Tab-separated table of C-alpha atoms in Angstrom:
chain	number	residue	atom	x	y	z
A	1	UNK	CA	-51.108	33.017	10.034
A	2	UNK	CA	-49.090	34.796	12.822
A	3	UNK	CA	-52.045	35.475	14.718
A	4	UNK	CA	-51.911	38.447	18.221
A	5	UNK	CA	-54.119	36.836	22.079
A	6	UNK	CA	-55.909	39.676	21.762
A	7	UNK	CA	-56.742	43.019	18.350
A	8	UNK	CA	-53.686	45.159	17.318
A	9	UNK	CA	-53.249	48.228	19.588
A	10	UNK	CA	-52.995	49.643	16.206
A	11	UNK	CA	-51.599	49.076	12.821
A	12	UNK	CA	-48.291	46.721	13.564
A	13	UNK	CA	-45.424	44.886	10.969
A	14	UNK	CA	-44.107	41.965	12.687
A	15	UNK	CA	-40.902	40.751	10.781
A	16	UNK	CA	-39.681	37.103	9.526
A	17	UNK	CA	-36.622	35.139	8.813
A	18	UNK	CA	-36.709	32.475	6.051
A	19	UNK	CA	-34.700	29.280	6.936
A	20	UNK	CA	-35.215	25.648	5.938
A	21	UNK	CA	-33.938	23.457	2.574
A	22	UNK	CA	-35.873	24.950	-0.003
A	23	UNK	CA	-34.804	27.788	-1.706
A	24	UNK	CA	-36.700	31.164	-3.061
A	25	UNK	CA	-37.534	31.670	-6.216
A	26	UNK	CA	-36.304	27.728	-7.001
A	27	UNK	CA	-38.949	26.408	-5.011
A	28	UNK	CA	-41.156	28.819	-3.167
A	29	UNK	CA	-42.474	32.491	-3.451
A	30	UNK	CA	-44.108	34.835	-1.285
A	31	UNK	CA	-46.935	36.761	-2.326
A	32	UNK	CA	-46.294	40.556	-0.675
A	33	UNK	CA	-43.577	41.785	0.696
A	34	UNK	CA	-41.013	39.144	1.409
A	35	UNK	CA	-39.928	39.166	5.778
A	36	UNK	CA	-43.278	41.191	6.994
A	37	UNK	CA	-46.503	40.876	7.678
A	38	UNK	CA	-49.232	43.505	8.839
A	39	UNK	CA	-52.020	43.381	11.182
A	40	UNK	CA	-54.582	46.676	10.744
A	41	UNK	CA	-56.012	47.998	14.147
A	42	UNK	CA	-58.334	45.822	15.767
A	43	UNK	CA	-57.059	42.554	14.007
A	44	UNK	CA	-55.809	39.462	15.782
A	45	UNK	CA	-53.526	37.714	12.797
A	46	UNK	CA	-51.987	38.232	9.669
A	47	UNK	CA	-51.057	35.747	7.241
A	48	UNK	CA	-47.700	34.791	5.140
A	49	UNK	CA	-48.678	33.417	1.585
A	50	UNK	CA	-46.628	30.424	-0.211
A	51	UNK	CA	-46.545	29.715	-4.167
A	52	UNK	CA	-44.894	26.400	-3.884
A	53	UNK	CA	-43.735	26.017	-7.214
A	54	UNK	CA	-44.084	22.889	-9.138
A	55	UNK	CA	-41.429	20.915	-10.972
A	56	UNK	CA	-41.006	17.386	-12.793
A	57	UNK	CA	-37.001	17.545	-10.816
A	58	UNK	CA	-37.107	14.610	-7.361
A	59	UNK	CA	-35.402	16.982	-4.852
A	60	UNK	CA	-36.571	14.834	-2.133
A	61	UNK	CA	-38.869	16.179	1.433
A	62	UNK	CA	-37.565	19.894	1.539
A	63	UNK	CA	-39.241	22.294	4.601
A	64	UNK	CA	-39.551	26.015	4.944
A	65	UNK	CA	-39.230	27.417	8.338
A	66	UNK	CA	-40.512	30.596	9.391
A	67	UNK	CA	-39.293	32.778	12.685
A	68	UNK	CA	-40.563	35.432	14.515
A	69	UNK	CA	-38.063	38.373	14.549
A	70	UNK	CA	-39.699	41.556	15.724
A	71	UNK	CA	-42.225	44.072	16.070
A	72	UNK	CA	-42.021	47.587	15.386
A	73	UNK	CA	-43.509	47.946	18.851
A	74	UNK	CA	-42.716	47.643	21.880
A	75	UNK	CA	-47.050	47.527	23.165
A	76	UNK	CA	-46.403	43.110	21.047
A	77	UNK	CA	-43.837	40.659	22.695
A	78	UNK	CA	-43.353	38.085	20.829
A	79	UNK	CA	-44.045	34.499	22.338
A	80	UNK	CA	-41.961	31.423	22.571
A	81	UNK	CA	-43.543	29.730	19.896
A	82	UNK	CA	-42.148	31.301	17.583
A	83	UNK	CA	-41.017	29.138	14.653
A	84	UNK	CA	-43.104	27.236	12.081
A	85	UNK	CA	-41.717	24.746	9.602
A	86	UNK	CA	-43.604	23.582	6.235
A	87	UNK	CA	-42.752	20.775	4.773
A	88	UNK	CA	-43.390	20.701	0.626
A	89	UNK	CA	-44.161	16.791	0.271
A	90	UNK	CA	-41.902	15.661	-3.401
A	91	UNK	CA	-44.776	14.484	-5.063
A	92	UNK	CA	-41.746	13.725	-8.563
A	93	UNK	CA	-40.962	9.935	-9.448
A	94	UNK	CA	-37.261	8.900	-7.383
A	95	UNK	CA	-33.867	9.537	-9.369
A	96	UNK	CA	-32.720	6.313	-9.765
A	97	UNK	CA	-28.794	5.213	-10.884
A	98	UNK	CA	-28.407	2.622	-12.956
A	99	UNK	CA	-26.088	0.526	-15.381
A	100	UNK	CA	-26.614	0.362	-18.806
A	101	UNK	CA	-25.372	-2.665	-19.860
A	102	UNK	CA	-25.669	-5.989	-17.234
A	103	UNK	CA	-22.173	-8.113	-18.425
A	104	UNK	CA	-19.403	-7.167	-21.540
A	105	UNK	CA	-17.395	-9.142	-22.702
A	106	UNK	CA	-13.733	-8.008	-23.786
A	107	UNK	CA	-10.094	-9.064	-24.645
A	108	UNK	CA	-7.038	-7.666	-22.220
A	109	UNK	CA	-5.936	-5.566	-26.088
A	110	UNK	CA	-9.174	-3.788	-26.065
A	111	UNK	CA	-7.444	-0.931	-23.628
A	112	UNK	CA	-10.000	1.818	-22.511
A	113	UNK	CA	-13.774	0.501	-21.333
A	114	UNK	CA	-16.934	3.041	-20.791
A	115	UNK	CA	-19.121	2.044	-18.265
A	116	UNK	CA	-22.024	4.096	-18.245
A	117	UNK	CA	-24.055	5.105	-15.723
A	118	UNK	CA	-27.390	6.100	-16.421
A	119	UNK	CA	-29.835	8.351	-14.072
A	120	UNK	CA	-33.925	8.398	-14.814
A	121	UNK	CA	-33.617	12.164	-15.313
A	122	UNK	CA	-32.007	14.942	-15.119
A	123	UNK	CA	-30.492	16.274	-11.376
A	124	UNK	CA	-31.237	19.396	-10.622
A	125	UNK	CA	-27.472	19.532	-8.810
A	126	UNK	CA	-24.218	17.211	-9.483
A	127	UNK	CA	-25.080	13.715	-8.526
A	128	UNK	CA	-21.771	12.609	-6.988
A	129	UNK	CA	-22.158	8.073	-6.976
A	130	UNK	CA	-20.201	5.463	-4.766
A	131	UNK	CA	-19.093	2.107	-6.086
A	132	UNK	CA	-17.039	-0.603	-5.747
A	133	UNK	CA	-14.750	-3.228	-7.461
A	134	UNK	CA	-14.607	-6.343	-7.338
A	135	UNK	CA	-14.209	-10.269	-9.308
A	136	UNK	CA	-10.829	-11.532	-10.144
A	137	UNK	CA	-8.663	-8.633	-12.106
A	138	UNK	CA	-6.627	-6.697	-9.957
A	139	UNK	CA	-7.084	-2.726	-9.729
A	140	UNK	CA	-3.176	-0.572	-9.378
A	141	UNK	CA	-4.778	0.530	-6.609
A	142	UNK	CA	-5.650	-2.330	-4.472
A	143	UNK	CA	-2.792	-4.358	-5.933
A	144	UNK	CA	-0.375	-1.306	-4.919
A	145	UNK	CA	-1.580	-1.629	-1.390
A	146	UNK	CA	-1.536	-4.990	-1.094
A	147	UNK	CA	1.883	-6.064	-2.572
A	148	UNK	CA	3.822	-3.187	-4.585
A	149	UNK	CA	5.391	-5.833	-7.162
A	150	UNK	CA	2.210	-7.414	-7.570
A	151	UNK	CA	1.000	-6.986	-11.350
A	152	UNK	CA	-2.400	-5.120	-11.559
A	153	UNK	CA	-4.388	-6.221	-14.538
A	154	UNK	CA	-6.088	-2.072	-14.971
A	155	UNK	CA	-6.545	0.747	-13.621
A	156	UNK	CA	-9.398	3.488	-14.028
A	157	UNK	CA	-8.663	6.451	-15.905
A	158	UNK	CA	-9.852	9.718	-15.044
A	159	UNK	CA	-11.264	10.736	-11.546
A	160	UNK	CA	-11.477	9.457	-7.929
A	161	UNK	CA	-10.863	5.684	-8.097
A	162	UNK	CA	-14.194	4.968	-6.034
A	163	UNK	CA	-16.503	8.049	-6.992
A	164	UNK	CA	-17.623	8.897	-10.318
A	165	UNK	CA	-20.081	12.561	-10.508
A	166	UNK	CA	-22.755	12.922	-12.560
A	167	UNK	CA	-23.292	17.367	-13.714
A	168	UNK	CA	-26.453	18.994	-12.875
A	169	UNK	CA	-28.572	18.756	-15.550
A	170	UNK	CA	-27.130	15.300	-17.728
A	171	UNK	CA	-28.266	11.698	-17.002
A	172	UNK	CA	-25.204	9.550	-17.839
A	173	UNK	CA	-22.164	9.621	-16.136
A	174	UNK	CA	-18.891	6.906	-17.638
A	175	UNK	CA	-16.685	4.974	-15.161
A	176	UNK	CA	-13.585	4.119	-17.690
A	177	UNK	CA	-11.004	1.551	-17.344
A	178	UNK	CA	-7.732	0.785	-18.474
A	179	UNK	CA	-6.823	-2.827	-19.362
A	180	UNK	CA	-3.673	-3.178	-19.075
A	181	UNK	CA	-2.075	-5.607	-22.038
A	182	UNK	CA	0.689	-7.120	-19.756
A	183	UNK	CA	2.849	-10.372	-19.845
A	184	UNK	CA	0.992	-12.488	-17.671
A	185	UNK	CA	-1.240	-15.100	-19.175
A	186	UNK	CA	-4.726	-16.295	-16.635
A	187	UNK	CA	-5.104	-19.258	-15.678
A	188	UNK	CA	-7.647	-21.277	-17.735
A	189	UNK	CA	-8.247	-24.122	-19.050
A	190	UNK	CA	-8.036	-24.915	-22.976
A	191	UNK	CA	-10.220	-27.654	-22.949
A	192	UNK	CA	-13.134	-25.699	-22.843
A	193	UNK	CA	-15.418	-23.822	-25.081
A	194	UNK	CA	-13.383	-20.268	-24.488
A	195	UNK	CA	-10.110	-18.732	-22.174
A	196	UNK	CA	-11.599	-18.748	-19.018
A	197	UNK	CA	-11.954	-14.563	-18.814
A	198	UNK	CA	-11.117	-12.452	-15.402
A	199	UNK	CA	-13.246	-10.957	-14.090
A	200	UNK	CA	-13.933	-6.908	-13.091
A	201	UNK	CA	-17.433	-5.990	-11.494
A	202	UNK	CA	-18.480	-2.867	-10.949
A	203	UNK	CA	-20.839	-2.335	-8.007
A	204	UNK	CA	-22.513	1.181	-7.584
A	205	UNK	CA	-22.954	1.218	-3.518
A	206	UNK	CA	-24.543	5.206	-2.744
A	207	UNK	CA	-25.775	8.398	-4.685
A	208	UNK	CA	-26.129	12.022	-3.044
A	209	UNK	CA	-28.610	14.424	-4.320
A	210	UNK	CA	-31.416	11.993	-3.147
A	211	UNK	CA	-31.144	9.745	-5.490
A	212	UNK	CA	-31.195	5.878	-4.824
A	213	UNK	CA	-29.619	3.269	-6.758
A	214	UNK	CA	-31.079	0.463	-9.153
A	215	UNK	CA	-31.578	-2.512	-6.925
A	216	UNK	CA	-31.420	-4.915	-10.461
A	217	UNK	CA	-28.682	-3.230	-12.167
A	218	UNK	CA	-26.024	-2.030	-9.447
A	219	UNK	CA	-23.732	-4.040	-10.857
A	220	UNK	CA	-21.797	-4.440	-14.350
A	221	UNK	CA	-19.488	-7.084	-15.495
A	222	UNK	CA	-16.725	-6.819	-17.069
A	223	UNK	CA	-15.506	-10.470	-18.695
A	224	UNK	CA	-11.847	-9.679	-19.561
A	225	UNK	CA	-10.014	-12.872	-22.317
A	226	UNK	CA	-6.781	-13.660	-22.111
A	227	UNK	CA	-5.422	-11.839	-25.419
A	228	UNK	CA	-3.618	-12.885	-28.366
A	229	UNK	CA	0.121	-13.507	-28.398
A	230	UNK	CA	3.098	-16.591	-27.883
A	231	UNK	CA	3.502	-17.795	-24.359
A	232	UNK	CA	7.217	-19.122	-24.226
A	233	UNK	CA	7.114	-22.607	-21.338
A	234	UNK	CA	10.928	-24.024	-20.468
A	235	UNK	CA	10.289	-27.570	-19.581
A	236	UNK	CA	13.086	-29.856	-17.581
A	237	UNK	CA	13.030	-33.321	-16.653
A	238	UNK	CA	10.441	-34.284	-14.283
A	239	UNK	CA	10.949	-36.094	-11.872
A	240	UNK	CA	14.084	-35.478	-11.549
A	241	UNK	CA	15.107	-32.478	-8.101
A	242	UNK	CA	16.151	-29.719	-11.130
A	243	UNK	CA	14.860	-26.317	-10.632
A	244	UNK	CA	15.153	-23.632	-13.552
A	245	UNK	CA	13.619	-20.293	-13.764
A	246	UNK	CA	12.707	-18.297	-17.088
A	247	UNK	CA	13.266	-14.835	-17.148
A	248	UNK	CA	12.467	-12.420	-19.979
A	249	UNK	CA	13.732	-9.435	-21.265
A	250	UNK	CA	12.772	-5.991	-23.128
A	251	UNK	CA	14.413	-3.338	-25.524
A	252	UNK	CA	14.611	-1.537	-28.962
A	253	UNK	CA	15.694	-3.290	-31.651
A	254	UNK	CA	19.103	-4.110	-32.637
A	255	UNK	CA	19.187	-2.419	-28.663
A	256	UNK	CA	22.578	-4.139	-26.853
A	257	UNK	CA	21.541	-7.064	-24.451
A	258	UNK	CA	23.116	-4.373	-21.706
A	259	UNK	CA	20.184	-1.958	-22.240
A	260	UNK	CA	17.102	-4.691	-22.562
A	261	UNK	CA	15.022	-4.935	-19.534
A	262	UNK	CA	13.281	-6.928	-17.466
A	263	UNK	CA	9.712	-7.059	-17.913
A	264	UNK	CA	8.194	-10.843	-17.391
A	265	UNK	CA	9.333	-13.427	-15.240
A	266	UNK	CA	8.565	-17.230	-13.703
A	267	UNK	CA	10.653	-18.408	-10.696
A	268	UNK	CA	8.315	-20.871	-8.998
A	269	UNK	CA	9.789	-22.826	-5.961
A	270	UNK	CA	9.562	-26.172	-7.350
A	271	UNK	CA	10.776	-28.828	-9.590
A	272	UNK	CA	7.757	-30.234	-12.029
A	273	UNK	CA	7.432	-27.169	-13.889
A	274	UNK	CA	6.947	-25.898	-16.665
A	275	UNK	CA	8.431	-21.643	-16.323
A	276	UNK	CA	5.857	-19.542	-18.416
A	277	UNK	CA	5.773	-16.144	-19.804
A	278	UNK	CA	3.887	-14.874	-22.107
A	279	UNK	CA	4.346	-12.172	-24.800
A	280	UNK	CA	0.602	-10.420	-26.139
A	281	UNK	CA	0.528	-10.064	-30.038
A	282	UNK	CA	-0.325	-5.968	-29.098
A	283	UNK	CA	3.035	-5.168	-28.497
A	284	UNK	CA	5.566	-4.917	-32.103
A	285	UNK	CA	8.546	-3.982	-33.039
A	286	UNK	CA	10.630	-4.930	-30.126
A	287	UNK	CA	13.790	-6.813	-29.405
A	288	UNK	CA	13.333	-9.583	-26.464
A	289	UNK	CA	15.524	-11.777	-24.918
A	290	UNK	CA	15.226	-14.673	-23.049
A	291	UNK	CA	17.356	-16.279	-20.015
A	292	UNK	CA	17.278	-20.028	-18.735
A	293	UNK	CA	18.904	-19.977	-15.492
A	294	UNK	CA	19.695	-23.739	-14.012
A	295	UNK	CA	18.927	-22.506	-9.960
A	296	UNK	CA	19.050	-25.955	-8.427
A	297	UNK	CA	19.174	-30.088	-9.001
A	298	UNK	CA	22.455	-32.638	-9.461
A	299	UNK	CA	21.103	-33.661	-12.772
A	300	UNK	CA	24.301	-33.214	-15.923
A	301	UNK	CA	24.076	-32.688	-18.462
A	302	UNK	CA	20.525	-30.710	-17.798
A	303	UNK	CA	18.454	-31.085	-21.225
A	304	UNK	CA	15.845	-28.421	-21.552
A	305	UNK	CA	13.668	-27.350	-24.429
A	306	UNK	CA	11.853	-23.733	-25.087
A	307	UNK	CA	8.583	-23.867	-26.377
A	308	UNK	CA	7.132	-20.835	-27.935
A	309	UNK	CA	3.522	-21.023	-28.580
A	310	UNK	CA	1.076	-19.773	-30.283
A	311	UNK	CA	-2.095	-18.588	-28.503
A	312	UNK	CA	-5.304	-17.379	-30.468
A	313	UNK	CA	-9.375	-16.598	-29.452
A	314	UNK	CA	-8.559	-18.509	-26.325
A	315	UNK	CA	-6.848	-21.451	-27.207
A	316	UNK	CA	-2.749	-23.148	-27.434
A	317	UNK	CA	-2.203	-23.585	-31.258
A	318	UNK	CA	0.914	-24.360	-32.876
A	319	UNK	CA	4.504	-24.460	-31.295
A	320	UNK	CA	8.316	-24.041	-32.032
A	321	UNK	CA	10.460	-25.983	-30.042
A	322	UNK	CA	14.372	-25.050	-29.352
A	323	UNK	CA	17.107	-26.938	-27.196
A	324	UNK	CA	19.580	-26.672	-24.516
A	325	UNK	CA	21.413	-28.042	-22.343
A	326	UNK	CA	23.158	-27.437	-18.808
A	327	UNK	CA	25.807	-28.567	-16.647
A	328	UNK	CA	26.497	-28.604	-13.469
A	329	UNK	CA	29.292	-26.070	-13.974
A	330	UNK	CA	26.362	-23.672	-15.583
A	331	UNK	CA	24.892	-23.862	-11.402
A	332	UNK	CA	23.304	-20.468	-10.790
A	333	UNK	CA	21.672	-19.515	-7.427
A	334	UNK	CA	20.562	-16.689	-8.343
A	335	UNK	CA	18.548	-15.900	-5.363
A	336	UNK	CA	21.293	-16.533	-2.473
A	337	UNK	CA	23.809	-15.058	-4.742
A	338	UNK	CA	22.590	-12.868	-5.677
A	339	UNK	CA	23.949	-13.538	-8.944
A	340	UNK	CA	23.436	-11.544	-12.164
A	341	UNK	CA	22.359	-13.728	-15.782
A	342	UNK	CA	22.814	-14.326	-19.040
A	343	UNK	CA	20.568	-13.767	-21.978
A	344	UNK	CA	20.659	-17.089	-24.143
A	345	UNK	CA	18.287	-16.203	-26.924
A	346	UNK	CA	17.370	-13.239	-28.947
A	347	UNK	CA	14.336	-12.196	-30.933
A	348	UNK	CA	12.792	-9.718	-32.373
A	349	UNK	CA	8.352	-8.818	-33.328
A	350	UNK	CA	8.229	-7.001	-36.350
A	351	UNK	CA	5.349	-4.752	-37.283
A	352	UNK	CA	2.923	-7.092	-38.354
A	353	UNK	CA	3.175	-8.490	-35.035
A	354	UNK	CA	5.584	-12.064	-36.132
A	355	UNK	CA	8.469	-13.631	-34.517
A	356	UNK	CA	11.300	-13.100	-36.697
A	357	UNK	CA	15.371	-14.072	-35.863
A	358	UNK	CA	14.393	-15.982	-33.292
A	359	UNK	CA	18.672	-17.303	-32.512
A	360	UNK	CA	19.574	-20.244	-31.379
A	361	UNK	CA	19.878	-20.796	-26.827
A	362	UNK	CA	23.553	-20.666	-26.256
A	363	UNK	CA	25.175	-22.413	-24.023
A	364	UNK	CA	27.679	-20.360	-21.436
A	365	UNK	CA	30.763	-22.572	-20.863
A	366	UNK	CA	30.151	-21.850	-17.033
A	367	UNK	CA	27.669	-20.372	-14.690
A	368	UNK	CA	24.245	-19.314	-16.992
A	369	UNK	CA	25.008	-15.904	-15.779
A	370	UNK	CA	27.692	-14.818	-18.003
A	371	UNK	CA	26.473	-11.825	-20.127
A	372	UNK	CA	26.340	-9.790	-16.947
A	373	UNK	CA	22.691	-7.949	-16.717
A	374	UNK	CA	21.497	-7.430	-12.767
A	375	UNK	CA	18.028	-8.653	-11.577
A	376	UNK	CA	16.537	-5.887	-9.582
A	377	UNK	CA	16.373	-6.384	-6.667
A	378	UNK	CA	14.328	-8.151	-4.405
A	379	UNK	CA	13.488	-10.721	-6.994
A	380	UNK	CA	12.709	-13.506	-5.793
A	381	UNK	CA	11.118	-16.848	-6.210
A	382	UNK	CA	7.866	-17.632	-5.347
A	383	UNK	CA	5.142	-20.833	-4.814
A	384	UNK	CA	2.801	-21.257	-6.831
A	385	UNK	CA	0.225	-24.794	-8.283
A	386	UNK	CA	1.521	-25.995	-11.333
A	387	UNK	CA	-0.926	-28.548	-12.182
A	388	UNK	CA	-2.471	-25.849	-14.856
A	389	UNK	CA	0.421	-25.636	-16.925
A	390	UNK	CA	1.667	-28.772	-16.660
A	391	UNK	CA	-1.898	-30.109	-17.921
A	392	UNK	CA	-2.123	-27.637	-20.764
A	393	UNK	CA	1.514	-26.734	-21.890
């Protein structure tokens, strides 16, 4: 209602403007001429009639701001009380975002995983949902930020990491994770019923468009089991000052050895061993090369063993053992001398995932680097706790 302090000096027209968060005609409509109110001669008020639209979509409380702008006569002045606000209270249930699954168990070899986020009802506009990543597995963004050489376990596929958009009118959206089939065997215990899985925890943190995050289903945990494959473990005499390192190279079947590329390495900074690399069963029709370097020590002969160990369904299985022997002439402190590494053993993986054509371990006459394959610059030995490897292998 627009009120005059006395009767109108004639038929007058009051002009007004509309603002606020509510939108016409989706949220309300003006009955009669929008933007104008007629007050008859002698009358003391005029009324703007607003029809509120009742829908089934939660939008939160909205406002209509009505501001007096002008009067078509100089005999009426607009006072300072020239604005009013109408609040439309939303009586629809608020939209909630939640995960459809609380947990999911997969293998590293399972590739793309889809985590579905569900809205309790369609939203009238696009909904942007923020989420965080945690758990023991490393996502590619975090791993790269922490250390460019640190391997990652998975990556967000499509969209912006940490953000999911659900289109207006839709009730579901999908966060896509790409699991890496990698050359690392994760920590676990073969004495338990299952190999300890890595975990990826995705937690919904906030949402736009008046959508709230569920307090009970706001996170999902992906348990990623170690995939099947084969472990290569390098053993030498414990209780000595021997330190050996293990390098794994990969390339096309039949390619010259100098075309193989370094794919994995185990170079712990201790003398206990074993050094361990992992070959996933999912990578087939390739050629591998293995380097066994005598990094440091004073023992001769250094008799060592390379164990090719089957790993399936979370358990260590049968193994094949290959023997090698070095003398002090084969010492190769490659880290300090920037030496090059020789490939002492080769094998292939056929289309069925079987390891075939395994060679014996060759022993160079001097050094353990005669093949001439340069390690990438910056390759360094690392420190780790080997109790897990000694216990299980």
